[in-house]
Amino acid sequence: MPPTSRTPETEISLPDKIPITLTVNGREARLKLSPWVSLLDTLRDHLNLTGTKKGCDHGQCGACTVLVDGRRINSCLTLAVMKDGAKVTTVEGLAKDGVLHPVQQAFIDHDAFQCGYCTSGQICSAVGLIAEGKAQSADEIRELMSGNICRCGAYPNILAAIQQAMGGA
Amino acid sequence: MINFQYSRPGDIADAVRQIAADPRAKFIAGGTNILDLMKYDVERPAHLIDISRLPLTGVEETASGGMRIGALVPNSDLSYHPLIEARYPILASAIRAGASQQLRNMASTGGNLLQRTRCLYFYDVATPCNKRAPGSGCSAIDGINRQNAILGTSDACIATHPSDMCVALAVLEAKVHVAGPAGERVIAFEDFHRLPGKTPERDTNLAPNEIITAIELPARGFAKNYTYIKIRDRHSYAFALVSVAAALELEGKTIKEARLALGGVAHKPWRNKEVEATLNGQPATRESFRSAADALLRDAKGFGHNDFKVELARRAVVRALTQAAQGTPQSQSNKKIV
């Protein structure tokens, strides 16, 4: 079979790359990006911060969770150009002066992961949850962590880790 | 993802000018639905107009005792707003029943109204779908239709509207404030979303060149006797099979006014005011609730995989009215249905 030639429905001229500034883990990053680059791909492919994982790339698994201006969001469903000027915290930015963040330490203490692929998203999500201050009971923690899927099923230990980090256990 | 132009209008008038000038443009606010749809090639805008920085983030009391919610207020902020929690707890509860906290942190109030159906075939560009490709046919009617509608369907489409928040807004009889090239107008909530009919590609009565600016809540919040129940395939972070928002005004044990809206069963939040009116003056008993539920589902029709929804909806309506009458609204964290 000869290759079929495809003509676009309408000519679209490629837009210029857009200059943006992000403060990622306290360091300013100046980037020039096409508008369709997600925040997730920006972190991984342009800033070499591969701690943030691409799971489903559709906002269904939570592996890409990061904190933007202090709030947890799915970086896969965010265009980097929309966040020009924002402060982004990824899992790489949680430890301070070589000391793990209390949530990171609690995940180790409670063995709150198996394969580890969802873990950076779980940890960033838990940091966001604690900052929100809306979860007190185990039920509330489970509900407000439901955007982070763990296919290994480490949920009981993830819950215990978050309770420890909240100062409960 | 496809390539597209990107712009960030400076004010609402500029946003309206930009959308009116480019029929292949779409607004982006939270981005949680449109970017997902673009990754699946379901939406293919040539231009995204970023409205996320427009000054539409206020939550204010109105002169008539209600509240006005800016279209860009994130869903999470709205559900935790002290006045919304106190005066419109049915809205706070419904919002928390939907999506995940990360998505609620991103998703906007206006965007929640405009999210598209999660019908499997709407998302699968390899299959016919009248909503995505008008005239191509409906794959769901004879397909895997567990999630699909049982009320108000047409031969062209059996999709459901996926929102939880909108089910509560239907019960509260909210108003949608919009702006367009011809100025501003207000759309009653029941007139905002459409039934599929012969034009399932149109979800709402918002014109393509209009922008939602605010949602207005009337003064009455039914904060005493209400509930939002959501039945789904897993306990959290799943779309409704059936959901019910119920609000009652009681006088002793007699119903003075009843309002009911169903999610997960139709192309829009489903209300039947005639059925609601039959509850007025009736005792708040299981018998009254059951006869209203029977009347509400009388014309319901399943398509095979979703036949179970008819009885599920009946029972959910009875349970919701019972919870509302008892003043024991459904918790969205402890999922026990009492």
Coordinates of C-alpha atoms in Angstrom, one line a residue:
Chain A
M1 CA 0.0 0.0 0.0
P2 CA 1.4 3.5 -0.9
P3 CA 1.3 5.9 2.0
T4 CA -1.8 8.0 2.0
S5 CA -1.2 11.7 2.0
R6 CA -3.1 13.7 4.6
T7 CA -4.2 17.3 4.3
P8 CA -5.1 19.2 7.4
E9 CA -8.7 20.5 7.3
T10 CA -7.5 24.0 7.8
E11 CA -4.1 25.5 7.6
I12 CA -2.8 26.3 11.1
S13 CA 0.3 28.3 11.4
L14 CA 2.4 27.2 14.3
P15 CA 2.2 29.7 17.1
D16 CA 5.4 31.2 18.5
K17 CA 6.7 29.7 21.7
I18 CA 5.6 31.8 24.7
P19 CA 8.1 33.0 27.3
I20 CA 7.0 32.2 30.9
T21 CA 8.6 32.2 34.4
L22 CA 7.9 29.5 37.0
T23 CA 9.4 29.3 40.4
V24 CA 9.9 25.6 40.9
N25 CA 11.0 24.4 44.3
G26 CA 12.2 27.9 45.1
R27 CA 14.3 28.3 42.0
E28 CA 13.2 30.6 39.2
A29 CA 13.0 29.0 35.8
R30 CA 12.6 31.0 32.5
L31 CA 11.2 28.9 29.7
K32 CA 9.9 29.3 26.2
L33 CA 7.1 26.8 25.6
S34 CA 4.5 26.0 23.0
P35 CA 1.0 26.5 24.5
W36 CA 0.1 22.8 24.4
V37 CA 2.9 21.7 26.7
S38 CA 1.4 20.5 30.0
L39 CA 2.9 21.5 33.3
L40 CA 3.7 17.8 33.8
D41 CA 5.8 17.6 30.6
T42 CA 7.4 20.9 31.5
L43 CA 8.6 19.6 34.8
R44 CA 9.8 16.3 33.4
D45 CA 11.1 17.1 29.9
H46 CA 12.2 20.8 30.3
L47 CA 13.3 21.0 33.9
N48 CA 14.5 17.4 34.3
L49 CA 12.4 17.0 37.5
T50 CA 11.2 13.4 36.9
G51 CA 10.0 12.8 40.4
T52 CA 6.5 13.9 39.2
K53 CA 5.1 10.9 37.3
K54 CA 3.0 10.5 34.2
G55 CA 0.5 7.8 35.0
C56 CA -2.7 8.2 33.0
D57 CA -2.2 11.7 31.6
H58 CA -6.0 12.2 32.0
G59 CA -6.5 13.4 35.6
Q60 CA -7.7 10.0 36.7
C61 CA -4.7 8.6 38.7
G62 CA -3.1 11.5 40.6
A63 CA 0.5 10.4 39.9
C64 CA 1.2 13.8 38.5
T65 CA 0.0 15.7 41.6
V66 CA 2.1 18.8 42.4
L67 CA 1.4 22.0 44.5
V68 CA 0.8 25.2 42.5
D69 CA 0.7 28.3 44.7
G70 CA 0.2 25.9 47.6
R71 CA -2.7 23.9 46.2
R72 CA -2.6 20.4 45.0
I73 CA -3.5 19.9 41.3
N74 CA -3.1 17.4 38.5
S75 CA -0.2 18.8 36.5
C76 CA -1.2 16.7 33.4
L77 CA -4.4 18.7 33.0
T78 CA -2.6 22.1 33.3
L79 CA -1.0 24.0 30.5
A80 CA 2.3 25.5 31.6
V81 CA 1.6 28.8 29.9
M82 CA -1.5 29.2 32.1
K83 CA 0.7 29.1 35.2
D84 CA 3.1 31.9 34.2
G85 CA 4.4 33.5 37.4
A86 CA 3.2 30.6 39.7
K87 CA 5.1 28.9 42.4
V88 CA 5.3 25.1 41.9
T89 CA 6.4 22.5 44.5
T90 CA 7.2 19.0 43.3
V91 CA 8.3 16.0 45.4
E92 CA 11.9 17.1 44.8
G93 CA 11.2 20.4 46.7
L94 CA 9.8 18.9 49.9
A95 CA 13.0 18.0 51.8
K96 CA 14.8 20.9 53.4
D97 CA 18.6 20.9 54.1
G98 CA 18.8 17.1 53.7
V99 CA 15.9 16.4 56.1
L100 CA 12.9 14.7 54.7
H101 CA 9.5 16.4 54.9
P102 CA 7.4 14.8 57.7
V103 CA 5.1 13.3 55.1
Q104 CA 8.0 11.7 53.3
Q105 CA 9.4 10.3 56.6
A106 CA 6.0 9.0 57.5
F107 CA 5.7 7.1 54.2
I108 CA 9.0 5.4 55.0
D109 CA 8.1 4.7 58.6
H110 CA 4.8 3.1 57.5
D111 CA 6.1 1.3 54.4
A112 CA 3.4 3.2 52.5
F113 CA 4.3 2.1 49.0
Q114 CA 5.3 -1.0 47.0
C115 CA 6.3 -0.2 43.4
G116 CA 6.6 3.5 44.2
Y117 CA 5.1 4.9 41.0
C118 CA 2.2 6.7 42.6
T119 CA 4.2 7.7 45.7
S120 CA 5.4 11.2 44.7
G121 CA 1.8 12.1 43.7
Q122 CA 0.5 10.5 47.0
I123 CA 3.0 12.5 49.0
C124 CA 2.3 15.9 47.3
S125 CA -1.4 15.2 47.6
A126 CA -1.0 14.5 51.3
V127 CA 1.0 17.7 51.8
G128 CA -1.8 19.6 50.1
L129 CA -4.5 17.8 52.2
I130 CA -2.8 18.7 55.4
A131 CA -2.5 22.3 54.3
E132 CA -6.2 22.4 53.5
G133 CA -7.0 21.3 57.0
K134 CA -10.4 19.7 56.0
A135 CA -9.6 16.1 56.9
Q136 CA -9.7 14.9 60.5
S137 CA -11.1 11.4 60.6
A138 CA -9.8 8.3 58.7
D139 CA -12.9 8.5 56.5
E140 CA -12.2 12.1 55.6
I141 CA -8.6 11.4 54.8
R142 CA -9.6 8.4 52.5
E143 CA -12.2 10.6 50.8
L144 CA -9.9 13.6 50.2
M145 CA -7.1 11.3 49.0
S146 CA -9.3 9.4 46.5
G147 CA -7.8 11.3 43.6
N148 CA -4.6 9.3 44.1
I149 CA -4.8 5.7 42.9
C150 CA -2.4 3.0 44.1
R151 CA -2.5 -0.1 42.0
C152 CA -0.4 -2.0 44.5
G153 CA -3.1 -1.3 47.1
A154 CA -0.9 0.3 49.8
Y155 CA -3.9 2.3 51.0
P156 CA -3.9 1.2 54.7
N157 CA -0.3 2.2 55.1
I158 CA -0.7 5.5 53.2
L159 CA -3.6 6.3 55.5
A160 CA -1.4 5.5 58.6
A161 CA 1.4 7.6 57.2
I162 CA -0.8 10.6 56.7
Q163 CA -2.2 10.2 60.2
Q164 CA 1.3 10.2 61.6
A165 CA 2.2 13.3 59.6
M166 CA -0.9 15.0 60.9
G167 CA 0.3 14.3 64.4
G168 CA -2.3 11.7 65.1
A169 CA -0.3 8.5 65.6
Chain B
M1 CA -2.2 16.9 21.8
I2 CA -3.0 19.0 18.8
N3 CA -1.4 22.4 18.1
F4 CA -3.4 25.5 18.8
Q5 CA -3.1 29.3 19.3
Y6 CA -3.2 30.6 22.8
S7 CA -4.4 34.0 24.0
R8 CA -5.2 35.6 27.3
P9 CA -7.9 38.4 27.1
G10 CA -7.6 41.3 29.5
D11 CA -11.2 41.6 30.4
I12 CA -14.6 40.0 29.8
A13 CA -15.4 42.2 26.8
D14 CA -12.1 41.2 25.2
A15 CA -12.9 37.5 25.9
V16 CA -16.3 37.9 24.2
R17 CA -14.7 39.7 21.2
Q18 CA -12.1 37.0 20.8
I19 CA -14.6 34.1 21.0
A20 CA -17.0 35.8 18.6
A21 CA -14.2 36.4 16.1
D22 CA -13.1 32.8 15.9
P23 CA -15.6 30.0 15.5
R24 CA -12.8 27.4 16.1
A25 CA -11.9 28.9 19.5
K26 CA -12.8 27.6 22.9
F27 CA -12.5 29.1 26.4
I28 CA -10.2 27.4 28.9
A29 CA -10.6 28.1 32.6
G30 CA -9.8 25.1 34.9
G31 CA -8.9 23.0 31.9
T32 CA -9.9 19.7 33.6
N33 CA -12.4 18.7 30.9
I34 CA -11.3 20.4 27.7
L35 CA -7.7 19.3 28.0
D36 CA -8.7 15.8 28.6
L37 CA -11.1 15.9 25.6
M38 CA -8.3 17.4 23.5
K39 CA -5.9 14.6 24.4
Y40 CA -8.6 12.1 23.1
D41 CA -9.1 14.2 19.9
V42 CA -12.8 14.7 20.9
E43 CA -12.3 18.5 21.0
R44 CA -10.1 20.1 18.4
P45 CA -10.0 23.8 19.0
A46 CA -7.7 25.9 16.8
H47 CA -7.4 28.5 19.6
L48 CA -7.7 28.4 23.3
I49 CA -8.7 31.6 25.0
D50 CA -7.4 31.5 28.6
I51 CA -10.0 33.2 30.8
S52 CA -8.6 31.9 34.1
R53 CA -7.3 35.3 35.2
L54 CA -10.5 37.3 34.6
P55 CA -11.9 38.9 37.8
L56 CA -14.7 36.4 38.2
T57 CA -13.7 34.9 41.5
G58 CA -16.0 36.7 44.0
V59 CA -18.6 35.0 46.2
E60 CA -21.0 37.7 47.4
E61 CA -24.3 38.2 49.1
T62 CA -27.0 39.7 46.9
A63 CA -29.5 42.5 47.8
S64 CA -32.3 39.9 47.6
G65 CA -30.8 37.7 50.3
G66 CA -29.1 35.2 47.9
M67 CA -25.6 34.8 46.7
R68 CA -23.7 35.5 43.5
I69 CA -20.8 33.2 42.7
G70 CA -18.2 34.2 40.1
A71 CA -17.8 31.8 37.2
L72 CA -14.1 31.3 38.0
V73 CA -14.5 30.3 41.7
P74 CA -12.9 26.9 42.0
N75 CA -15.2 24.1 43.0
S76 CA -13.3 23.3 46.2
D77 CA -13.4 26.9 47.4
L78 CA -17.1 27.1 46.7
S79 CA -17.8 23.9 48.7
Y80 CA -15.9 25.2 51.7
H81 CA -17.1 28.8 51.6
P82 CA -18.6 29.4 55.1
L83 CA -21.8 31.0 53.7
I84 CA -22.3 28.2 51.2
E85 CA -21.8 25.6 53.9
A86 CA -24.2 27.3 56.3
R87 CA -26.9 28.4 53.9
Y88 CA -26.7 26.1 50.9
P89 CA -25.2 22.8 52.4
I90 CA -26.9 20.8 49.6
L91 CA -24.6 22.6 47.1
A92 CA -21.4 22.1 49.3
S93 CA -22.3 18.4 49.6
A94 CA -23.0 17.8 45.9
I95 CA -19.7 19.5 44.9
R96 CA -17.7 17.3 47.4
A97 CA -19.4 14.2 45.9
G98 CA -17.8 14.9 42.5
A99 CA -14.3 14.4 41.1
S100 CA -11.2 14.5 43.4
Q101 CA -9.8 17.3 45.5
Q102 CA -7.1 18.0 43.0
L103 CA -9.7 18.4 40.2
R104 CA -12.0 20.4 42.5
N105 CA -9.0 22.7 43.2
M106 CA -8.8 23.4 39.4
A107 CA -12.3 23.1 38.1
S108 CA -14.3 26.4 37.8
T109 CA -17.9 27.0 38.7
G110 CA -18.8 28.0 35.1
G111 CA -16.8 25.1 33.6
N112 CA -18.6 22.6 35.8
L113 CA -21.9 23.5 34.0
L114 CA -20.2 23.1 30.6
Q115 CA -18.5 19.8 31.1
R116 CA -19.3 17.2 28.5
T117 CA -20.8 13.8 28.9
R118 CA -18.6 10.8 29.9
C119 CA -20.5 8.5 27.5
L120 CA -17.9 5.9 26.4
Y121 CA -18.8 6.5 22.7
F122 CA -18.6 10.3 22.9
Y123 CA -15.0 9.7 24.1
D124 CA -14.1 7.0 21.5
V125 CA -13.5 8.8 18.2
A126 CA -13.4 5.4 16.4
T127 CA -17.2 5.0 17.0
P128 CA -20.3 6.8 15.7
C129 CA -21.7 9.4 18.1
N130 CA -24.3 12.0 17.3
K131 CA -23.1 14.4 20.0
R132 CA -19.5 14.4 18.7
A133 CA -20.2 13.9 15.0
P134 CA -23.8 14.9 14.3
G135 CA -25.6 12.4 12.0
S136 CA -23.1 9.6 12.5
G137 CA -25.5 7.6 14.8
C138 CA -25.6 6.6 18.5
S139 CA -23.4 3.7 19.5
A140 CA -24.6 3.7 23.1
I141 CA -28.3 2.7 22.4
D142 CA -27.2 -0.8 21.4
G143 CA -23.8 -0.7 23.1
I144 CA -22.3 -0.7 26.6
N145 CA -24.8 1.7 28.2
R146 CA -24.5 1.1 31.9
Q147 CA -23.7 4.8 32.5
N148 CA -26.3 6.1 30.1
A149 CA -29.7 7.8 30.5
I150 CA -33.2 6.4 31.3
L151 CA -35.2 9.7 31.2
G152 CA -35.6 12.3 28.4
T153 CA -33.6 10.3 25.9
S154 CA -34.0 10.5 22.1
D155 CA -33.3 8.1 19.2
A156 CA -30.2 10.3 18.6
C157 CA -28.6 10.2 22.1
I158 CA -28.8 8.6 25.5
A159 CA -25.9 10.5 27.1
T160 CA -26.1 11.8 30.7
H161 CA -24.9 15.1 32.1
P162 CA -22.0 14.2 34.5
S163 CA -22.1 17.0 37.0
D164 CA -23.0 16.6 40.7
M165 CA -22.9 20.3 41.4
C166 CA -25.5 21.0 38.7
V167 CA -28.0 18.6 40.4
A168 CA -27.9 20.8 43.5
L169 CA -28.1 24.0 41.4
A170 CA -31.3 22.6 39.8
V171 CA -32.9 22.1 43.1
L172 CA -31.9 25.5 44.3
E173 CA -33.3 27.1 41.1
A174 CA -30.1 29.0 40.4
K175 CA -29.7 31.5 37.7
V176 CA -26.9 31.6 35.2
H177 CA -25.5 35.1 34.3
V178 CA -23.9 35.2 30.8
A179 CA -22.4 37.9 28.7
G180 CA -22.2 38.0 24.9
P181 CA -21.7 40.5 22.0
A182 CA -25.3 41.7 22.6
G183 CA -24.8 42.3 26.3
E184 CA -25.7 40.4 29.4
R185 CA -28.6 38.0 30.0
V186 CA -29.8 35.6 32.7
I187 CA -30.8 32.0 32.0
A188 CA -32.9 30.1 34.5
F189 CA -31.1 26.9 35.5
E190 CA -33.8 24.6 34.1
D191 CA -33.4 26.3 30.8
F192 CA -29.6 26.1 30.7
H193 CA -29.0 22.5 29.9
R194 CA -31.0 20.8 27.0
L195 CA -32.5 17.4 26.3
P196 CA -30.8 15.7 23.4
G197 CA -33.7 15.6 20.9
K198 CA -32.4 15.7 17.3
T199 CA -29.5 18.0 18.2
P200 CA -27.5 16.2 20.9
E201 CA -24.4 18.2 19.8
R202 CA -25.9 21.1 21.8
D203 CA -25.5 20.5 25.5
T204 CA -26.7 23.9 26.6
N205 CA -28.6 27.0 25.5
L206 CA -25.4 29.1 25.9
A207 CA -24.6 30.6 22.5
P208 CA -21.1 29.9 21.1
N209 CA -20.1 33.5 21.6
E210 CA -21.3 33.9 25.1
I211 CA -19.4 33.5 28.4
I212 CA -20.8 32.5 31.8
T213 CA -20.0 35.3 34.3
A214 CA -21.8 34.2 37.5
I215 CA -24.2 31.8 39.1
E216 CA -26.9 33.4 41.3
L217 CA -28.5 31.5 44.2
P218 CA -31.9 32.6 45.3
A219 CA -32.3 33.3 49.1
R220 CA -33.9 29.9 49.9
G221 CA -31.2 27.3 50.6
F222 CA -33.3 24.5 52.3
A223 CA -30.5 24.2 54.8
K224 CA -32.6 22.3 57.4
N225 CA -34.1 19.5 55.3
Y226 CA -31.9 18.4 52.4
T227 CA -29.6 15.7 51.2
Y228 CA -27.4 14.7 48.3
I229 CA -27.1 11.0 47.7
K230 CA -24.8 9.6 45.0
I231 CA -24.8 5.9 44.0
R232 CA -21.7 4.9 42.0
D233 CA -19.5 1.9 41.1
R234 CA -16.9 2.8 43.7
H235 CA -17.2 4.8 46.9
S236 CA -15.3 7.9 45.7
Y237 CA -14.0 9.5 42.6
A238 CA -16.5 8.0 40.1
F239 CA -19.4 9.4 38.1
A240 CA -23.0 8.8 39.4
L241 CA -25.0 5.9 38.3
V242 CA -27.9 7.7 40.0
S243 CA -27.7 10.7 42.3
V244 CA -30.6 12.6 44.0
A245 CA -30.7 16.1 45.5
A246 CA -33.8 16.4 47.7
A247 CA -34.9 19.5 49.6
L248 CA -38.0 19.9 51.7
E249 CA -39.8 22.5 53.6
L250 CA -41.8 20.9 56.4
E251 CA -44.5 22.1 58.7
G252 CA -44.5 19.7 61.5
K253 CA -44.7 16.3 59.7
T254 CA -46.4 17.7 56.7
I255 CA -44.6 18.6 53.5
K256 CA -45.1 22.3 52.5
E257 CA -42.8 22.2 49.5
A258 CA -40.6 19.4 47.9
R259 CA -37.9 19.7 45.4
L260 CA -36.1 16.8 43.7
A261 CA -33.4 16.6 41.1
L262 CA -31.8 13.5 39.7
G263 CA -28.3 13.1 38.3
G264 CA -26.8 10.3 36.2
V265 CA -30.2 9.6 34.6
A266 CA -30.7 12.2 31.9
H267 CA -29.0 14.7 29.5
K268 CA -29.6 17.4 32.2
P269 CA -30.3 17.4 35.9
W270 CA -33.8 15.8 35.9
R271 CA -36.7 17.6 37.6
N272 CA -40.4 17.0 37.4
K273 CA -42.3 19.8 39.0
E274 CA -45.7 18.1 38.6
V275 CA -44.5 15.1 40.7
E276 CA -42.9 17.5 43.2
A277 CA -46.2 19.3 43.6
T278 CA -48.0 16.0 44.4
L279 CA -46.0 15.9 47.6
N280 CA -47.1 19.3 48.8
G281 CA -49.6 18.9 51.8
Q282 CA -48.7 15.2 52.1
P283 CA -47.4 13.6 55.3
A284 CA -43.6 13.1 55.2
T285 CA -43.8 9.3 55.1
R286 CA -42.3 6.4 53.2
E287 CA -45.7 5.9 51.4
S288 CA -45.7 9.5 50.1
F289 CA -42.1 9.2 49.0
R290 CA -42.7 5.9 47.3
S291 CA -45.6 7.2 45.3
A292 CA -43.6 10.2 44.2
A293 CA -40.7 8.0 43.2
D294 CA -43.0 5.8 41.2
A295 CA -44.5 8.8 39.4
L296 CA -41.1 10.2 38.8
L297 CA -39.8 7.0 37.1
R298 CA -43.0 6.1 35.4
D299 CA -41.7 7.0 31.9
A300 CA -38.1 5.8 32.6
K301 CA -36.7 3.4 30.0
G302 CA -33.5 1.4 30.2
F303 CA -31.4 0.3 27.2
G304 CA -30.1 -3.1 28.5
H305 CA -27.1 -2.5 30.6
N306 CA -28.7 0.3 32.5
D307 CA -32.1 -1.2 33.1
F308 CA -31.2 -1.5 36.8
K309 CA -31.1 2.3 37.1
V310 CA -34.9 2.6 37.0
E311 CA -35.4 0.7 40.3
L312 CA -32.1 2.1 41.7
A313 CA -33.4 5.6 41.1
R314 CA -36.8 4.8 42.7
R315 CA -35.1 3.6 45.8
A316 CA -32.6 6.5 45.9
V317 CA -35.5 9.0 45.7
V318 CA -37.2 7.4 48.6
R319 CA -34.0 7.3 50.6
A320 CA -33.1 10.9 49.8
L321 CA -36.6 12.2 50.8
T322 CA -36.3 10.1 54.0
Q323 CA -32.9 11.6 54.8
A324 CA -34.1 15.1 54.0
A325 CA -37.2 14.8 56.2
Q326 CA -35.2 13.4 59.1
G327 CA -32.7 16.2 58.8
T328 CA -29.9 13.6 58.4
P329 CA -28.2 14.5 55.2
Q330 CA -25.8 12.1 53.5
S331 CA -22.1 12.4 54.6
Q332 CA -19.8 12.6 51.6
S333 CA -16.9 11.1 53.6
N334 CA -18.5 8.3 55.7
K335 CA -20.4 6.6 52.8
K336 CA -22.9 4.7 54.9
I337 CA -26.3 5.4 53.6
V338 CA -28.7 5.8 56.5

